[in-house]
Coordinates of C-alpha atoms in Angstrom, one line a residue:
X1 CA 52.1 1.0 7.4
X2 CA 49.7 3.7 6.7
X3 CA 51.8 6.8 5.8
X4 CA 48.6 9.2 6.1
X5 CA 48.6 11.4 9.3
X6 CA 44.6 10.1 10.5
X7 CA 42.6 11.9 13.2
X8 CA 41.5 10.8 16.2
X9 CA 37.4 11.4 14.8
X10 CA 38.9 8.9 11.9
X11 CA 40.8 6.6 13.9
X12 CA 37.2 5.9 15.9
X13 CA 35.1 6.4 12.9
X14 CA 36.5 3.5 11.2
X15 CA 36.8 1.4 14.1
X16 CA 32.9 1.4 14.8
X17 CA 32.1 1.1 11.4
X18 CA 33.7 -2.6 11.3
X19 CA 33.0 -3.7 15.3
X20 CA 29.3 -4.4 15.3
X21 CA 27.1 -5.5 18.1
X22 CA 26.7 -9.4 19.0
X23 CA 24.3 -11.2 18.6
X24 CA 21.5 -12.2 21.1
X25 CA 21.5 -14.7 23.2
X26 CA 19.1 -16.1 26.0
X27 CA 20.1 -16.1 29.1
X28 CA 19.5 -17.6 33.3
X29 CA 18.9 -14.6 34.9
X30 CA 22.5 -15.2 36.7
X31 CA 24.0 -15.0 34.0
X32 CA 22.9 -12.0 32.2
X33 CA 24.6 -8.9 34.6
X34 CA 26.2 -6.7 33.0
X35 CA 24.3 -7.8 29.3
X36 CA 22.0 -5.6 27.8
X37 CA 18.2 -6.4 26.8
X38 CA 17.5 -6.4 23.2
X39 CA 13.3 -6.8 23.6
X40 CA 11.0 -5.3 26.1
X41 CA 10.2 -6.9 29.2
X42 CA 6.8 -7.0 30.5
X43 CA 4.8 -7.3 33.6
X44 CA 3.1 -10.6 33.9
X45 CA 1.6 -10.7 37.1
X46 CA 1.0 -8.0 39.9
X47 CA 3.7 -7.7 41.9
X48 CA 2.6 -7.9 44.7
X49 CA 0.5 -10.4 43.6
X50 CA -1.5 -10.2 46.9
X51 CA -2.1 -7.0 49.8
X52 CA 0.2 -7.7 52.5
X53 CA 1.6 -6.6 55.6
X54 CA 4.5 -4.1 55.6
X55 CA 4.8 -4.2 59.3
X56 CA 4.6 -7.6 62.7
X57 CA 1.5 -7.0 64.8
X58 CA -2.0 -7.7 64.6
X59 CA -4.5 -7.9 60.9
X60 CA -7.6 -5.8 63.0
X61 CA -11.2 -3.2 61.3
X62 CA -10.4 -0.1 61.7
X63 CA -13.8 0.4 63.6
X64 CA -12.9 -2.1 66.6
X65 CA -9.5 0.5 67.5
X66 CA -11.1 3.3 66.5
X67 CA -10.1 5.8 69.5
X68 CA -8.2 3.0 71.6
X69 CA -5.5 4.6 73.7
X70 CA -3.0 3.1 76.1
X71 CA -5.5 4.1 79.2
X72 CA -8.2 3.2 77.0
X73 CA -7.2 0.4 74.7
X74 CA -9.1 -2.3 72.7
X75 CA -9.9 -5.5 73.4
X76 CA -9.2 -7.8 70.9
X77 CA -9.7 -11.1 70.8
X78 CA -7.0 -13.1 69.0
X79 CA -8.9 -15.7 66.1
X80 CA -5.1 -17.2 64.8
X81 CA -1.7 -16.8 63.2
X82 CA -0.8 -15.2 59.1
X83 CA 2.6 -16.1 58.7
X84 CA 4.7 -15.5 55.8
X85 CA 3.5 -18.2 52.8
X86 CA 0.8 -19.3 54.2
X87 CA -2.6 -18.2 52.0
X88 CA -4.8 -16.7 55.4
X89 CA -5.9 -17.6 58.3
X90 CA -6.6 -21.1 59.1
X91 CA -9.6 -22.7 58.1
X92 CA -10.4 -19.5 55.6
X93 CA -11.9 -18.4 59.0
X94 CA -12.4 -13.9 58.3
X95 CA -11.4 -11.5 60.9
X96 CA -14.9 -10.1 62.0
X97 CA -16.4 -7.4 64.6
X98 CA -14.0 -7.8 67.5
X99 CA -11.5 -10.5 66.2
X100 CA -7.6 -9.6 65.1
X101 CA -5.4 -11.5 63.9
X102 CA -1.1 -12.0 64.6
X103 CA 0.9 -11.0 61.1
X104 CA 3.8 -11.5 59.8
X105 CA 5.8 -8.9 57.9
X106 CA 5.1 -10.1 54.6
X107 CA 2.2 -12.1 54.8
X108 CA -1.8 -11.6 53.3
X109 CA -4.1 -9.7 54.8
X110 CA -6.9 -12.2 56.2
X111 CA -10.5 -11.6 54.7
X112 CA -11.8 -9.6 56.6
X113 CA -9.5 -7.6 57.9
X114 CA -8.8 -3.6 56.2
X115 CA -5.6 -3.1 58.2
X116 CA -2.0 -3.4 60.4
X117 CA -1.7 -2.2 63.7
X118 CA 1.9 -3.0 64.4
X119 CA 2.5 -4.7 67.4
X120 CA 5.3 -1.8 69.5
X121 CA 0.9 -0.1 69.4
X122 CA -0.3 -3.0 71.2
X123 CA 0.4 -5.4 74.6
X124 CA 1.6 -8.0 72.2
X125 CA -1.0 -10.4 74.1
X126 CA 0.6 -10.3 77.3
X127 CA -1.7 -8.0 78.5
X128 CA 1.7 -5.2 79.9
X129 CA 2.5 -2.7 78.9
X130 CA 3.4 -1.2 74.7
X131 CA 5.3 -4.6 73.6
X132 CA 8.8 -3.7 71.4
X133 CA 8.8 -6.9 69.5
X134 CA 6.3 -9.6 68.1
X135 CA 6.5 -12.6 70.2
X136 CA 7.2 -16.3 68.5
X137 CA 5.1 -18.6 67.4
X138 CA 6.4 -21.1 70.3
X139 CA 5.5 -18.6 72.8
X140 CA 2.3 -17.6 71.9
X141 CA -0.6 -19.5 73.2
X142 CA -2.2 -22.5 71.3
X143 CA -3.1 -21.5 68.1
X144 CA -2.0 -17.8 68.3
X145 CA -5.3 -17.2 70.3
X146 CA -5.6 -15.4 73.8
X147 CA -6.3 -11.2 73.5
X148 CA -4.4 -8.2 72.6
X149 CA -4.7 -4.6 73.8
X150 CA -4.5 -2.3 71.1
X151 CA -3.0 1.3 72.3
X152 CA -3.7 3.2 69.1
X153 CA -6.6 3.4 65.9
X154 CA -4.8 2.8 62.2
X155 CA -7.8 3.9 59.0
X156 CA -7.6 1.9 56.0
X157 CA -4.9 0.2 54.3
X158 CA -2.2 1.0 57.2
X159 CA 1.1 -0.9 57.1
X160 CA -0.5 -3.0 54.6
X161 CA 1.3 -2.9 50.7
X162 CA -1.6 -3.4 47.6
X163 CA -1.6 -5.9 44.8
X164 CA 0.0 -4.1 42.1
X165 CA 0.9 -1.5 44.3
X166 CA 4.5 -2.0 42.6
X167 CA 3.7 -3.0 39.1
X168 CA 0.6 -4.5 37.3
X169 CA 0.4 -7.2 34.8
X170 CA 1.0 -5.6 30.8
X171 CA 3.4 -2.3 32.7
X172 CA 6.5 -1.5 30.7
X173 CA 9.5 -4.2 33.4
X174 CA 12.6 -2.8 31.9
X175 CA 13.1 -1.4 28.3
X176 CA 15.2 -2.8 25.2
X177 CA 18.7 -1.5 25.3
X178 CA 18.6 -1.5 29.3
X179 CA 22.3 -2.9 31.3
X180 CA 21.4 -5.9 33.3
X181 CA 22.4 -4.6 37.0
X182 CA 21.5 -6.0 40.3
X183 CA 18.2 -4.1 40.9
X184 CA 16.9 -5.3 37.3
X185 CA 18.4 -9.0 38.4
X186 CA 15.2 -8.6 41.6
X187 CA 12.8 -7.2 40.1
X188 CA 13.4 -9.3 36.3
X189 CA 13.1 -12.8 39.5
X190 CA 9.8 -10.6 41.5
X191 CA 7.7 -10.7 38.0
X192 CA 8.7 -14.2 37.0
X193 CA 10.9 -14.2 34.4
X194 CA 14.1 -17.3 34.5
X195 CA 15.5 -16.1 31.3
X196 CA 16.1 -12.9 29.5
X197 CA 17.3 -11.6 25.9
X198 CA 20.5 -10.0 26.1
X199 CA 24.0 -9.4 23.6
X200 CA 26.1 -10.9 25.1
X201 CA 28.9 -9.1 27.2
X202 CA 32.2 -9.2 25.0
X203 CA 35.6 -11.5 25.2
X204 CA 38.6 -9.1 24.8
X205 CA 41.6 -10.6 24.6
X206 CA 44.5 -8.7 26.2
X207 CA 48.1 -9.6 25.3
X208 CA 51.3 -7.7 26.4
X209 CA 54.2 -7.9 24.4
X210 CA 58.1 -7.0 25.6
X211 CA 61.1 -9.1 26.6
X212 CA 61.7 -6.8 29.3
X213 CA 58.7 -6.9 31.0
X214 CA 58.3 -9.3 33.6
X215 CA 54.8 -10.5 35.7
X216 CA 54.5 -8.3 39.1
X217 CA 55.6 -11.1 42.2
X218 CA 58.6 -12.0 39.9
X219 CA 62.0 -11.4 41.0
X220 CA 62.8 -7.4 38.8
X221 CA 66.8 -8.9 37.5
X222 CA 68.5 -5.5 35.4
X223 CA 66.6 -4.0 32.2
X224 CA 63.4 -5.2 32.8
X225 CA 60.3 -3.1 33.9
X226 CA 56.9 -5.2 35.5
X227 CA 54.2 -5.3 33.0
X228 CA 51.9 -2.6 34.1
X229 CA 49.9 -2.6 31.5
X230 CA 48.2 -6.3 30.6
X231 CA 46.6 -5.9 33.4
X232 CA 45.8 -2.0 33.2
X233 CA 44.2 -2.5 30.2
X234 CA 42.7 -6.0 31.8
X235 CA 40.5 -4.2 33.6
X236 CA 38.9 -1.4 31.7
X237 CA 37.6 -4.0 29.2
X238 CA 36.1 -5.1 32.9
X239 CA 34.8 -1.8 33.6
X240 CA 33.1 -0.6 30.2
X241 CA 31.4 -4.0 30.6
X242 CA 33.3 -6.8 28.7
X243 CA 34.4 -10.2 30.0
X244 CA 38.5 -9.5 29.6
X245 CA 41.4 -12.1 29.8
X246 CA 44.7 -11.3 30.2
X247 CA 47.7 -12.9 28.5
X248 CA 51.1 -12.9 30.1
X249 CA 53.4 -10.8 28.0
X250 CA 54.8 -12.5 25.0
X251 CA 58.2 -12.1 24.0
X252 CA 59.9 -9.7 21.0
X253 CA 59.4 -13.4 18.7
X254 CA 57.4 -12.0 15.8
X255 CA 56.1 -16.3 15.0
X256 CA 55.1 -16.3 19.6
X257 CA 53.5 -13.4 19.4
X258 CA 50.8 -15.4 16.1
X259 CA 51.1 -18.2 17.1
X260 CA 49.8 -16.3 20.8
X261 CA 46.6 -14.6 19.2
X262 CA 45.4 -17.2 16.9
X263 CA 45.3 -19.8 19.7
X264 CA 43.4 -17.3 21.3
X265 CA 41.0 -16.4 18.7
X266 CA 38.8 -18.4 19.8
X267 CA 37.6 -17.5 22.9
X268 CA 37.7 -13.6 21.8
X269 CA 35.5 -11.2 20.3
X270 CA 38.0 -8.0 20.0
X271 CA 42.1 -8.5 20.8
X272 CA 43.9 -6.0 22.2
X273 CA 47.7 -6.1 21.8
X274 CA 50.0 -3.3 24.3
X275 CA 53.6 -2.0 22.3
X276 CA 55.0 -2.7 19.6
X277 CA 53.9 -0.6 16.9
X278 CA 55.9 1.8 16.3
X279 CA 59.5 2.2 14.9
X280 CA 61.9 0.6 16.3
X281 CA 63.9 -2.6 15.6
X282 CA 62.1 -4.7 17.9
X283 CA 58.2 -3.7 17.5
X284 CA 57.0 -7.3 17.0
X285 CA 53.6 -6.5 17.3
X286 CA 53.6 -5.0 13.4
X287 CA 56.3 -7.9 12.5
X288 CA 53.9 -10.3 12.6
X289 CA 50.5 -8.7 12.0
X290 CA 51.8 -6.5 9.9
X291 CA 51.1 -9.4 7.0
X292 CA 48.0 -11.5 8.3
X293 CA 45.4 -10.7 6.4
X294 CA 43.6 -12.5 3.7
X295 CA 44.3 -10.7 0.0
X296 CA 40.7 -12.2 -1.1
X297 CA 38.9 -10.1 2.2
X298 CA 38.1 -6.3 1.8
X299 CA 39.0 -4.9 4.4
X300 CA 41.8 -7.8 6.9
X301 CA 44.3 -7.4 8.1
X302 CA 46.2 -4.6 10.4
X303 CA 46.8 -1.7 9.2
X304 CA 49.5 0.2 11.3
X305 CA 48.4 4.1 12.0
X306 CA 50.1 7.6 13.2
X307 CA 47.4 9.9 14.8
X308 CA 47.2 13.1 15.2
X309 CA 46.9 12.9 19.4
X310 CA 49.9 13.1 22.0
X311 CA 49.7 10.5 23.3
X312 CA 49.5 7.4 21.2
X313 CA 50.6 8.8 18.7
X314 CA 51.4 4.8 16.6
X315 CA 47.9 3.4 16.7
X316 CA 46.8 -0.7 15.1
X317 CA 43.6 -1.5 13.7
X318 CA 42.2 -4.2 12.1
X319 CA 41.1 -7.6 11.4
X320 CA 42.3 -11.7 12.3
X321 CA 41.8 -15.2 12.0
X322 CA 39.1 -16.7 10.2
X323 CA 36.4 -15.0 11.9
X324 CA 37.3 -11.1 10.9
X325 CA 37.9 -10.7 14.6
X326 CA 38.9 -6.8 15.6
X327 CA 42.2 -6.2 16.5
X328 CA 43.6 -3.2 18.7
X329 CA 47.2 -2.9 18.6
X330 CA 47.8 0.4 21.1
X331 CA 51.6 1.5 21.7
X332 CA 53.5 -0.2 25.0
X333 CA 53.5 3.0 27.0
X334 CA 51.7 3.0 30.0
X335 CA 49.6 6.1 29.4
X336 CA 49.8 5.9 26.5
X337 CA 47.8 2.9 26.5
X338 CA 45.6 3.4 29.0
X339 CA 44.7 7.0 26.8
X340 CA 44.0 5.0 23.5
X341 CA 42.2 2.2 25.3
X342 CA 40.7 4.7 26.9
X343 CA 39.8 6.8 23.9
X344 CA 38.8 3.4 21.0
X345 CA 39.3 -0.1 22.8
X346 CA 35.7 2.0 25.0
X347 CA 33.7 2.6 22.6
X348 CA 34.1 -0.5 20.3
X349 CA 33.8 -2.8 23.5
X350 CA 30.7 -1.0 24.0
X351 CA 29.5 -0.9 20.4
X352 CA 29.8 -4.9 20.8
X353 CA 27.2 -4.8 23.3
X354 CA 24.8 -2.4 21.0
X355 CA 24.7 0.5 23.5
X356 CA 23.9 3.8 21.8
X357 CA 25.9 6.0 23.8
X358 CA 29.6 5.0 22.9
X359 CA 31.7 7.3 24.5
X360 CA 32.5 8.3 28.0
X361 CA 30.8 11.8 29.1
X362 CA 32.3 15.3 28.7
X363 CA 32.5 18.3 30.7
X364 CA 33.1 22.0 30.1
X365 CA 35.8 23.1 33.1
X366 CA 38.3 26.2 33.3
X367 CA 41.8 25.2 33.4
X368 CA 43.5 25.6 37.4
X369 CA 46.9 26.7 36.4
X370 CA 49.3 28.5 37.8
X371 CA 51.0 29.2 33.8
X372 CA 50.2 28.7 30.9
X373 CA 50.0 25.0 29.3
X374 CA 51.1 24.2 25.9
X375 CA 50.2 21.5 23.0
X376 CA 51.6 20.5 19.8
X377 CA 50.6 21.9 16.6
X378 CA 48.2 19.7 14.9
X379 CA 48.2 17.2 17.8
X380 CA 45.2 16.6 19.7
X381 CA 46.6 16.3 23.4
X382 CA 44.9 14.6 26.3
X383 CA 46.6 15.3 29.8
X384 CA 45.8 13.9 32.6
X385 CA 44.2 15.6 35.2
X386 CA 41.6 15.8 38.1
X387 CA 38.0 17.3 37.7
X388 CA 36.3 20.0 41.0
X389 CA 32.9 19.4 39.9
X390 CA 31.6 21.9 42.7
X391 CA 34.2 24.6 41.6
X392 CA 33.3 23.7 37.9
X393 CA 37.5 23.6 37.0
X394 CA 40.2 20.9 36.2
X395 CA 43.6 20.3 37.4
X396 CA 46.6 18.2 35.4
X397 CA 48.5 16.2 37.2
X398 CA 51.8 14.9 36.5
X399 CA 53.6 15.9 33.1
X400 CA 52.7 15.3 29.4
X401 CA 55.4 12.0 29.6
X402 CA 53.7 9.6 28.6
X403 CA 55.7 6.6 31.0
X404 CA 54.0 8.5 33.7
X405 CA 51.7 5.7 35.4
X406 CA 51.5 7.2 38.9
X407 CA 49.9 10.8 37.9
X408 CA 47.4 8.7 35.9
X409 CA 46.3 6.6 39.1
X410 CA 45.4 10.2 40.2
X411 CA 43.2 11.3 37.7
X412 CA 40.2 11.4 37.7
X413 CA 39.8 12.8 34.1
X414 CA 41.1 13.8 31.0
X415 CA 42.1 16.7 29.7
X416 CA 41.2 17.6 25.8
X417 CA 44.0 20.0 24.0
X418 CA 42.9 20.3 20.2
X419 CA 44.8 20.4 17.1
X420 CA 44.7 24.4 16.8
X421 CA 45.8 25.6 20.5
X422 CA 49.3 25.1 21.5
X423 CA 49.2 27.1 24.6
X424 CA 46.0 27.9 27.2
X425 CA 45.8 30.0 29.5
X426 CA 44.8 30.3 32.9
X427 CA 41.2 30.0 33.4
X428 CA 40.6 28.1 30.3
X429 CA 37.3 26.6 28.7
X430 CA 38.2 23.1 27.3
X431 CA 36.4 20.1 27.3
X432 CA 37.4 17.3 30.0
X433 CA 37.1 14.1 29.8
X434 CA 35.3 12.1 32.9
X435 CA 37.2 8.5 33.7
X436 CA 35.1 8.0 37.0

């Protein structure tokens, strides 16, 4: 274990220097969600690919409905149906003077037509008053013939989605570095892309340690506590964009832990342990991993450190296994482990994804407290808090204890008190890390 006291910034810099973006792969769209594009995606087809109707109604010529109203409607001959998925009117017909075609939303605008009249502006071909819906095809006259009375005029191109009005061939659809979410997948599918080249989502294995840990749902015997860390950190890894695997708590046995980690390396781009990194007699992570490095491989192995921070002073970082998989060993207290995850593991995950901005956003806010907050000299303290964006203030939640997980659940920010601050008065301008 290093005797040097590391700063938060030094420890994070060491991690980010060792963690490199994952190699790009080509993925099907349904597998690409949450991944980061590594190349620009250009549009090859117009979207929409043809002029189409944005309404159920009638495709008409503008001159034929000019001046129409309910007292003196324009009476047009209906020459056919144009349904979504068709290529126009039957037999290649076009809309001529005094004619109209029934048209459905998304159907191509037939030749000769200049606009679409919504069905609500017509009698729907019934000969009665204004319609409120389009008659089903089975209820329309054979070949959709008959007449329709139009009660309002339209301008040219009314209710028509123009070809290429969304994107045109040669447009940039998505820029390299974009995270693929549902809207991006929809756009890619709409322009005909079945696959994309991305950096895959990192695979994170979370392992909690401690013989005192019991899984939620099991009976809690005296001296035991429920394993919350592995659940919280697995969820945090998913929130950061990773594919996360939770391993049930490992007892305080170095050989068992070492074997468990080695078994998990096949599905890990990064391993996160929690617990067993302090100076106690049963700190199994240190015992198991202090000597796993390869003497012939510079930088391999796990270095256990003391950081000038509160909570989260004991930390471990290094690599393990034949592929030198990064491993971050976090402290076991719930708040310490979560704060450590946000400061160190989340940036490592984002770096593996190839994202340029790996840290949570920060803002400045006025400290909303009844009395001054104290902070240990030489330590960067991270307090849980709630942020009022409208007022520009932040208030602490709970105390400074690293076991107060209920306060953490109510917090939406971390309040940062720098190393040179030992007292923060009410109204002090402080840095705030946004957690949501």
